[in-house]
XYZ file of C-alpha atoms in Angstrom:
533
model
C 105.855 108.043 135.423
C 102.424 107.329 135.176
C 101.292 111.089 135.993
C 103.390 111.750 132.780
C 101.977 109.268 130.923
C 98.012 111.412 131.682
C 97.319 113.923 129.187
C 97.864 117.087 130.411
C 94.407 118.451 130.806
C 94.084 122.236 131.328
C 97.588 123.165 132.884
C 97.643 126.201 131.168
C 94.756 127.231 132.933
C 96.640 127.161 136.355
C 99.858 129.472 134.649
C 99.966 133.175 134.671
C 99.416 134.230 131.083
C 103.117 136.089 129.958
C 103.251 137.864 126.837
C 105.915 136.743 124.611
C 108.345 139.022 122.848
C 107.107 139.731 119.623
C 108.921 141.247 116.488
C 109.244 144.876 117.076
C 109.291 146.015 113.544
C 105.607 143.416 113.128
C 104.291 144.956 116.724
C 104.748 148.619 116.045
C 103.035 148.444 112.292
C 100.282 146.208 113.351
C 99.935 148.209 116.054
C 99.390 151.112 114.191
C 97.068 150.067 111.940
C 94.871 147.744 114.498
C 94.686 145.058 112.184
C 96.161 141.954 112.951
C 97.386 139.713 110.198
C 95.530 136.738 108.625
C 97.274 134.105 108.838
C 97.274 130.669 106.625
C 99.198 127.844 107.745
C 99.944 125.135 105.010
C 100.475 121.543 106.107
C 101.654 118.442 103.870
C 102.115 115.364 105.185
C 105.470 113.403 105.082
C 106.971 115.869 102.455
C 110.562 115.687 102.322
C 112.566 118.866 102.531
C 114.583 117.652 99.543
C 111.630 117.440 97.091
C 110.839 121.323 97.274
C 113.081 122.830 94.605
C 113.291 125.653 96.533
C 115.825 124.109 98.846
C 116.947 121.682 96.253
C 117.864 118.149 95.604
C 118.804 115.321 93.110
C 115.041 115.869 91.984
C 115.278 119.079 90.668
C 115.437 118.264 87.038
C 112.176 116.347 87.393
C 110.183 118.038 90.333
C 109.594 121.851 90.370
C 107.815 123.352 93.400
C 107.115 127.065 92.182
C 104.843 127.851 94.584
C 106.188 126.652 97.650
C 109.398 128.189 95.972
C 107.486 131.354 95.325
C 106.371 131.657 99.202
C 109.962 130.883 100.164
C 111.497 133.628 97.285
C 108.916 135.974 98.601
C 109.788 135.698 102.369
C 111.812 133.661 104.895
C 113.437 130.349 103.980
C 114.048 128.222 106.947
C 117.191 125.510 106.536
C 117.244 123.866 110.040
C 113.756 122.841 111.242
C 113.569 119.833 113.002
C 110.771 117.819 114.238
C 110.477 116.649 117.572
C 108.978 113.152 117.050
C 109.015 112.094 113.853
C 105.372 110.861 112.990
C 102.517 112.033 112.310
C 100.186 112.309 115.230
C 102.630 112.989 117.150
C 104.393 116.032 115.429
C 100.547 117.586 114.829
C 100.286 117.323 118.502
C 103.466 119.086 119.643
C 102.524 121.729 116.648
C 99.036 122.234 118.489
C 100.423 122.769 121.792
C 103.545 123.625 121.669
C 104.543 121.060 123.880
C 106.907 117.473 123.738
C 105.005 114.026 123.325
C 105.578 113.595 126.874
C 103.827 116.542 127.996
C 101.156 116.730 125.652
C 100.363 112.932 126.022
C 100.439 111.784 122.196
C 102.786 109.904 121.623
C 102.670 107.268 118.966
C 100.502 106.504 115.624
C 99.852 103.048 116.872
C 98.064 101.933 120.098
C 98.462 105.686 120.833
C 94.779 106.881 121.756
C 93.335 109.858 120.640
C 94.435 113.635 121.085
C 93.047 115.062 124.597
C 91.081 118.171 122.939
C 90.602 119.549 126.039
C 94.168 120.724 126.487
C 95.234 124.281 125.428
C 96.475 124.731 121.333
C 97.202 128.034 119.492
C 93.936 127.804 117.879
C 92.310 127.677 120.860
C 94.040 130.430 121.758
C 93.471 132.627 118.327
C 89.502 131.748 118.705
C 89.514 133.257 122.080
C 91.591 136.857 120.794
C 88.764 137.566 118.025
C 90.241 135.218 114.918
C 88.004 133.579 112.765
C 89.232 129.723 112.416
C 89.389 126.712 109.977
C 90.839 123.702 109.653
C 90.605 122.080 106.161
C 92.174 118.495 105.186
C 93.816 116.103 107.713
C 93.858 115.849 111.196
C 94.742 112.613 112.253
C 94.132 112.964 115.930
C 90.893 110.716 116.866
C 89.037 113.795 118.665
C 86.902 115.988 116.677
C 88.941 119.855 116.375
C 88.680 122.170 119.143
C 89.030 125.826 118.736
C 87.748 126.276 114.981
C 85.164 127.916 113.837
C 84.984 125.542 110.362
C 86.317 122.013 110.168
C 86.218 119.578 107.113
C 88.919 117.005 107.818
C 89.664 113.080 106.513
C 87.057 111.181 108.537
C 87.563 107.628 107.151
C 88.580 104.802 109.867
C 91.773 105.717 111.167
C 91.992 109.529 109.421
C 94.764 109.114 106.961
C 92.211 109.973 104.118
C 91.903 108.306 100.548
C 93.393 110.205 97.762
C 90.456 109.151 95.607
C 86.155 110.279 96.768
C 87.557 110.671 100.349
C 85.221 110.852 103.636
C 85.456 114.427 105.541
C 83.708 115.156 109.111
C 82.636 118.715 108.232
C 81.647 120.213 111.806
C 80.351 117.042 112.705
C 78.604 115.690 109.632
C 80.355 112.726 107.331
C 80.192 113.480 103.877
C 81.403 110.997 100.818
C 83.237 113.596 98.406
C 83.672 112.820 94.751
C 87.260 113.835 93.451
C 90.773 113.900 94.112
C 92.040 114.753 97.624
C 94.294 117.189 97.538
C 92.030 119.075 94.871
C 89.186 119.233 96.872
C 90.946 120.257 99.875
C 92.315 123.141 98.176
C 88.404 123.589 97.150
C 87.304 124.055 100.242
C 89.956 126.172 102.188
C 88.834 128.864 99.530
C 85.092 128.519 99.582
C 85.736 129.173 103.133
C 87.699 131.941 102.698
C 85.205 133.465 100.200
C 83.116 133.199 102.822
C 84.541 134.747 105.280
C 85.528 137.599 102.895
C 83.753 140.414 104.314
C 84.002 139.679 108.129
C 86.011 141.915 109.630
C 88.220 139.591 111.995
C 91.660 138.244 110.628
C 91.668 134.664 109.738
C 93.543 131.909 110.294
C 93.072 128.938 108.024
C 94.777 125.231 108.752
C 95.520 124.210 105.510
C 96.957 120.654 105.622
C 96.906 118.152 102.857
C 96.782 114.274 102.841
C 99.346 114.061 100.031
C 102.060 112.730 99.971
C 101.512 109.917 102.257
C 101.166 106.754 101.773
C 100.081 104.932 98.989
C 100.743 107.739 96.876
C 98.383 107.711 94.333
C 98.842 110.802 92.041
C 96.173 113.017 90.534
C 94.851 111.859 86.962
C 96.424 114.209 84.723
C 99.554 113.396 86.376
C 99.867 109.368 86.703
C 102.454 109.069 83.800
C 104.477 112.284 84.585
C 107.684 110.478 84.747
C 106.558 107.672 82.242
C 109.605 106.088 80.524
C 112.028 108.033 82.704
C 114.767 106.700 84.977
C 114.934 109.125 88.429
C 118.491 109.300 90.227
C 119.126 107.095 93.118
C 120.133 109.013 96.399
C 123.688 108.645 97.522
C 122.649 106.484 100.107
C 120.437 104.278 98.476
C 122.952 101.152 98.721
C 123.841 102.198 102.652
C 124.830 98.832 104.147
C 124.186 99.884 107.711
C 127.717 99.069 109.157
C 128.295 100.294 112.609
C 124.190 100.517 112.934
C 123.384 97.001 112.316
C 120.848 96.967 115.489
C 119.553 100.024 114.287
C 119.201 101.496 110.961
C 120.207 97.602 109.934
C 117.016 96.179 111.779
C 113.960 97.948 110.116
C 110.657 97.218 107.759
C 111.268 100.109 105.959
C 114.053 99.589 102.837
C 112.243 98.746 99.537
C 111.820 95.426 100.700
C 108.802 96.523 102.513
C 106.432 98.349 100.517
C 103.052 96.495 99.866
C 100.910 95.462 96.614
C 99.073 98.161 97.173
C 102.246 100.919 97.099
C 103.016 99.109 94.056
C 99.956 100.045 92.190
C 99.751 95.780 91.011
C 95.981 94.363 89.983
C 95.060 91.561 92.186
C 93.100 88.587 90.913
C 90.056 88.378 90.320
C 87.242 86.531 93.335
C 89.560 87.365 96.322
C 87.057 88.427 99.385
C 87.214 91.675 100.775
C 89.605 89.796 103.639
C 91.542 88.135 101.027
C 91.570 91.301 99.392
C 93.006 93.237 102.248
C 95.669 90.534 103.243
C 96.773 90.922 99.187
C 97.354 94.515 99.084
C 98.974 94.251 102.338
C 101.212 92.064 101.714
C 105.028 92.908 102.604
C 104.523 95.785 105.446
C 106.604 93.949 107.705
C 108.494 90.551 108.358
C 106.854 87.360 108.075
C 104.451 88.878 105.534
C 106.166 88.874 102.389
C 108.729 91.147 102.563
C 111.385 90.787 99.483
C 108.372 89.906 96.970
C 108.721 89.815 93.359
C 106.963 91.713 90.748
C 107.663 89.017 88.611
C 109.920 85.650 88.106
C 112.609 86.883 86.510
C 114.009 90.352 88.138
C 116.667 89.802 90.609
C 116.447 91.186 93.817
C 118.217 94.153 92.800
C 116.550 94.552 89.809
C 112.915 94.510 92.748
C 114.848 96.525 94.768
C 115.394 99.536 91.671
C 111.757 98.679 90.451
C 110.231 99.430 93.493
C 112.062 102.580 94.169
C 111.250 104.132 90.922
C 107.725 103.041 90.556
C 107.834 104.685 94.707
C 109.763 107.892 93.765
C 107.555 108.727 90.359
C 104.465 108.391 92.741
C 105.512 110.692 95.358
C 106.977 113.523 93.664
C 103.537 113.731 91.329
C 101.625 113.357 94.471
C 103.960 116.763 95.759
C 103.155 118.248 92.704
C 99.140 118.667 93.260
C 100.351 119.857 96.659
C 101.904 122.875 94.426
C 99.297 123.622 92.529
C 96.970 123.767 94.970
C 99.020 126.616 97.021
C 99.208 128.381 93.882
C 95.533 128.675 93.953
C 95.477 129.698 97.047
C 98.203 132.316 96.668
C 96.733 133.186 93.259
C 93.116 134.080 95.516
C 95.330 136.026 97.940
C 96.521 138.523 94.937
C 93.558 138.702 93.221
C 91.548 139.565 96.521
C 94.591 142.322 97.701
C 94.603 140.015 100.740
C 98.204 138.932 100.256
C 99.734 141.911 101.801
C 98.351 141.489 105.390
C 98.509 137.566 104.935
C 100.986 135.408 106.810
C 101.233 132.057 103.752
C 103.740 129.426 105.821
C 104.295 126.055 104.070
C 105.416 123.032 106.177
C 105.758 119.230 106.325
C 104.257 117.096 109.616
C 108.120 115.508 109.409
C 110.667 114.655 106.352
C 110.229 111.277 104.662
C 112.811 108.980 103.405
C 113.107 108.906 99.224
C 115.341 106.467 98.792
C 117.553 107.733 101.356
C 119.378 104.545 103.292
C 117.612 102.717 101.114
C 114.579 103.575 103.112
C 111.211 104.848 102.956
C 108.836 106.579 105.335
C 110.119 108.671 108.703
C 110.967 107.841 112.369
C 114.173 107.878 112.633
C 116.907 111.016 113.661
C 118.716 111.129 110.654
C 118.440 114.196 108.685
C 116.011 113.217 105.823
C 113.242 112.228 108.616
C 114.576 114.515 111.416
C 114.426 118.145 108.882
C 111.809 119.782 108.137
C 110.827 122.362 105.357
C 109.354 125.529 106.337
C 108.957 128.851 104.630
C 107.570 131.774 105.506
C 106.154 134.984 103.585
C 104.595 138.131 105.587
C 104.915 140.918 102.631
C 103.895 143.445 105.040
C 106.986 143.270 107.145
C 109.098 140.715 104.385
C 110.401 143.177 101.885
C 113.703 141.119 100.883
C 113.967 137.515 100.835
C 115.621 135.625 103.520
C 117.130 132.763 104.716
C 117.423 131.533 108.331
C 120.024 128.947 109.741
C 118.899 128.952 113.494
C 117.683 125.986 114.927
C 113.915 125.579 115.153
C 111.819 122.921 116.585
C 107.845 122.026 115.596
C 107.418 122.545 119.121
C 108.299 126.294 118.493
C 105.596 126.649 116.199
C 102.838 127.532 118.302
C 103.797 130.101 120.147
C 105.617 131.808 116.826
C 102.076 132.245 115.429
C 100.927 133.454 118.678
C 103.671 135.839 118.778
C 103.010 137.029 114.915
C 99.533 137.715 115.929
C 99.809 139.311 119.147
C 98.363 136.717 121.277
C 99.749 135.990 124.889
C 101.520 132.905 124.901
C 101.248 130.422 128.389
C 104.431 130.206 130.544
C 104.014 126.524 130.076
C 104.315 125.937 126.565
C 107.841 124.718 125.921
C 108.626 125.984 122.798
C 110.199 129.172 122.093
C 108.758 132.158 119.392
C 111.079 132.978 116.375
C 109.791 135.894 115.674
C 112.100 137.834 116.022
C 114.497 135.456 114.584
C 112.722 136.585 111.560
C 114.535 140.169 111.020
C 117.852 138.265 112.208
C 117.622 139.376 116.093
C 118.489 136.284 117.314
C 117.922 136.248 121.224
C 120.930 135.672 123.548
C 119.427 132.645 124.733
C 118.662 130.718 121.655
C 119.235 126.922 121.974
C 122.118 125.731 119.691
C 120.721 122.086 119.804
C 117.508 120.258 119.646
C 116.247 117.567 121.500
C 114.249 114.521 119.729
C 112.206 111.369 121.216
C 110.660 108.859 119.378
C 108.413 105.801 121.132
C 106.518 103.592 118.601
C 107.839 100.080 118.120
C 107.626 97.460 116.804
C 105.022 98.536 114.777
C 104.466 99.884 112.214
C 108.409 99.928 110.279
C 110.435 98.018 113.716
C 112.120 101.342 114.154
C 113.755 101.007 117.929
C 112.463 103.905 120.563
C 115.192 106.375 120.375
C 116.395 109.566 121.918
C 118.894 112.374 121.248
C 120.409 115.753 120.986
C 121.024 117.445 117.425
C 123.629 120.375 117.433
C 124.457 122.404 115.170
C 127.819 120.454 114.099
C 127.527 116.688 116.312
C 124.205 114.110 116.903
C 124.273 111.946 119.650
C 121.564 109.316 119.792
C 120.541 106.772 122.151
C 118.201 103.655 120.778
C 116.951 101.639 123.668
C 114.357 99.594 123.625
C 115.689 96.329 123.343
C 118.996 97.028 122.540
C 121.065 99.603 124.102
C 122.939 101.518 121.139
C 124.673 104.924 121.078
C 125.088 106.642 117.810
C 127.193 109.703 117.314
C 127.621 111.492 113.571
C 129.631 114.455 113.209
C 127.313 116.083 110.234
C 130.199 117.949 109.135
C 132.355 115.439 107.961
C 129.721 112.911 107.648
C 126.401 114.513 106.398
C 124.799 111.302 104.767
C 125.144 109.955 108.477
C 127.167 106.493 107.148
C 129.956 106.694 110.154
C 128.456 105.668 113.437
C 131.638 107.180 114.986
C 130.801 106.480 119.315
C 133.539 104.726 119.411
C 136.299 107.071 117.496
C 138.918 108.184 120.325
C 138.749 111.929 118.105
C 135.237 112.646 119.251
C 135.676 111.342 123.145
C 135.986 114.410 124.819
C 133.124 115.836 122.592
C 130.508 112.708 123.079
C 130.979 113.033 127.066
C 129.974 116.525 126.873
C 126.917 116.114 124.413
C 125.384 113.480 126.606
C 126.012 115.883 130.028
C 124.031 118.021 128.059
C 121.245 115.626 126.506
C 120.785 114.739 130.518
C 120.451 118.303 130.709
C 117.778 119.015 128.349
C 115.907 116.077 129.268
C 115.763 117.221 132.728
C 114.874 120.489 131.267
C 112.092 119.384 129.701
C 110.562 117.056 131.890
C 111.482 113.659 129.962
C 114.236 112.682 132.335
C 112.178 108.790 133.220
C 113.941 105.720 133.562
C 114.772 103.568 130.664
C 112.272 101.309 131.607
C 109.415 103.933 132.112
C 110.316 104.844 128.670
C 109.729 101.454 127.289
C 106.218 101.294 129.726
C 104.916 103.973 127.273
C 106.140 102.160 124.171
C 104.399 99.228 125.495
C 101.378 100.668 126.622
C 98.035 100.366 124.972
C 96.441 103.789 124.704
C 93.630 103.035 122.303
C 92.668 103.271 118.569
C 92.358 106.552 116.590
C 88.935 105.378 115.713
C 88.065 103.554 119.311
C 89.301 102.680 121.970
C 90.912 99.666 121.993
């Protein structure tokens, strides 16, 4: 177990090189013309597939996403994209390589090290086939970027980035910025491409915004977007966790949990900077003032509804500099007749809980944490909008952009190129289920370790850190996952089967370890982000 718990240092190296199959209709006109695309992938953090308009939600008569909606109208909309491990390191890493936590050694936010940069990532691998690369915005791995020509990334302790005069590394130099976040991001992703405008390599930019993660602090002009309003409460918002008491039931993540500092509140005046710290942070987990008040007189429901909506008004203006700032960028594209030969995807890290089961944040393998947004638009090969159902991992990422740009792809790269999902040539092979592990515990949110197998009708999960829970949800007659149904006689037959074949894929993939192996890595120490220990 311990060899799998290494990083997995330069094991591409020692694999025969295999070119994947790449769209024919993208190969033969690329071909042809001996120019490659440009690519530009776009990167939010924690942006919930149901606050993009384009795929639509209870938020639509408040949020709008044009942009993202216009890349998704333009090209390929993607319904069923699921993230491996549902946190942030962790999915960037699997994105990079292409590759499960367990083989690509990044596992957890917390106590989980730093990103081994010496391992082998697409960019690595567009670098070494003639593309001109950048990364602008967050990283969130520890180790400086490998494989970029250009790097300006959120460089404060830790590397979430502040939304307000935030610190980037810019190839190696710290630099205090004056301005919003997501603003200046979007700044520099097209000074450097302006500056790359007459080089004759394709280009492939890492876009990837801070926003809108935690604290969610929107952008000036739109603080009081929602000022006065009521927003709609999901569905689920008053989920009582029956049948996943030890689970779902047992978290720091329902609105009892957000801090001060989510809240926006003013704290008083002469606290130190410690006292300061320990005020803002006060209800991010038990024992620290979770349930607080705002004031003496709400009730807890009455907290409960005021923290949601002062939560849900912050996010979804946070989103909303997201879209403006890909309309600038898509806006440069046209005006610079670069949008033709230009790859534009939009994507999430993970989905994010708004309200949903009363939560907030990601984690778990329910749908709003579990799905993904992605959309796609190639207008040299995209003529007619589209919309894909197959099921699509982050993992798959990787060697999809490879594929795109005609770059070999390593045999040992576990994910699998869509491409030519794309024009609806589905291969033979394509897996009709994806498989999902998630380590971190107890902090940050006390979200149990938990494995499982999503199909395309049935989830089976498996929480087992210090509890040993099975959860089964048939998403057809249960979407909102509220009917833990393991133990329903209807489904036997069906639950046998799924976890023959969750055995299957673990042994597939590599992550077949004993329980207690599993838990060694939850309870191992791996380092800081910013140190190491």
């Amino acid at each position: 177990m311990m060899n799998k718990m290494k990083y997995q240092i330069g094991v591409g190296l020692a694999v025969a090189m295999v070119m994947s199959s790449i769209v024919t209709s993208c190969t033969s006109s690329t071909a042809s013309k001996k120019k490659r695309p440009n690519i530009i992938y776009i990167m939010s953090d924690d942006h919930a597939t149901h606050a993009i308009s384009a795929y639509g939600g209870i938020y639509d008569d408040y949020l709008q996403t044009p942009n993202i909606d216009r890349i998704a109208n333009e090209g390929i909309k993607f319904n069923n994209v699921f993230c491996t491990n549902a946190i942030c390191g962790p999915s960037r890493a699997a994105i990079l390589t292409g590759k499960y936590s367990h083989e690509n050694g990044y596992y957890k936010n917390e106590s989980g090290g730093k990103f081994d940069s010496t391992q082998w990532t697409f960019p690595k691998a567009m670098q070494d086939h003639g593309y001109k690369t950048a990364l602008v915005g967050k990283w969130h791995l520890g180790t400086e970027p490998v494989g970029f020509d250009y790097f300006k990334y959120h460089d404060n302790p830790g590397q979430q980035g502040f939304y307000y005069n935030p610190i980037y590394n810019e190839n190696g130099t710290k630099v205090k910025e004056e301005g919003y976040a997501t603003t200046l991001t979007t700044n520099y992703a097209l000074d450097w491409l302006k500056n790359e405008k007459e080089n004759e390599k394709p280009f492939m930019l890492m876009l990837q915004y801070k926003a809108p993660h935690r604290n969610w602090f929107p952008e000036e002009k739109y603080v009081d977007l929602y000022k006065g309003m009521e927003l709609p409460y999901p569905e689920t918002f008053y989920d009582d966790y029956k049948g996943r008491e030890k689970t779902a039931g047992d978290t720091d993540m329902t609105m009892d949990f957000f801090n001060r500092k989510d809240m926006k509140l003013t704290p008083p005046e002469g606290l130190s900077p410690k006292e300061l710290n320990r005020w803002y942070a006060w209800g991010n987990k038990r024992g620290m003032g979770e349930g607080w008040m705002p004031n003496d007189t709400m009730t807890v429901e009455e907290a409960r509804k005021w923290k949601y909506q002062r939560y849900i008004k912050d996010y979804l203006a946070c989103v909303k500099s997201v879209d403006d700032g890909i309309g600038r960028v898509l806006k440069y594209l046209d005006e610079e007749g670069l949008a033709e030969n230009t790859i534009v995807v939009y994507t999430s890290d993970q989905g994010f809980y708004l309200g949903d089961h009363g939560f907030f944040d990601k984690r778990f393998m329910y749908e709003p944490s579990l799905k993904m947004p992605f959309v796609l638009r190639y207008p040299a090969e995209i003529k007619q909008p589209k919309e894909n159902n197959d099921m699509i991992t982050n993992v798959d990422f990787a060697p999809t952009i490879l594929d795109l740009a005609g770059v070999q792809i390593p045999g040992d790269v576990q994910g699998k190129s869509f491409a030519s999902n794309m024009i609806g040539n589905k291969p033979t092979d394509w897996p009709n289920s994806m498989y999902y592990h998630y380590y971190e515990f107890p902090f940050w949110h006390h979200v149990q370790p938990h494995y499982g197998l999503r199909g395309e009708r049935y989830k089976l999960i498996h929480f087992y850190y210090n509890v040993d829970q099975w959860e089964f949800y048939d998403l057809k007659k249960d979407p909102n996952e509220m009917n833990n149904a393991i133990d329903d006689p209807a489904y036997t037959d069906i639950i046998v089967q799924m976890k023959i074949d969750l055995k299957e894929r673990q042994k597939q993939y590599g992550d077949d370890e004993s329980l207690n192996e599993f838990r060694a890595i939850t309870d191992t120490d791996f380092g800081n982000i910013s140190g190491n220990h």
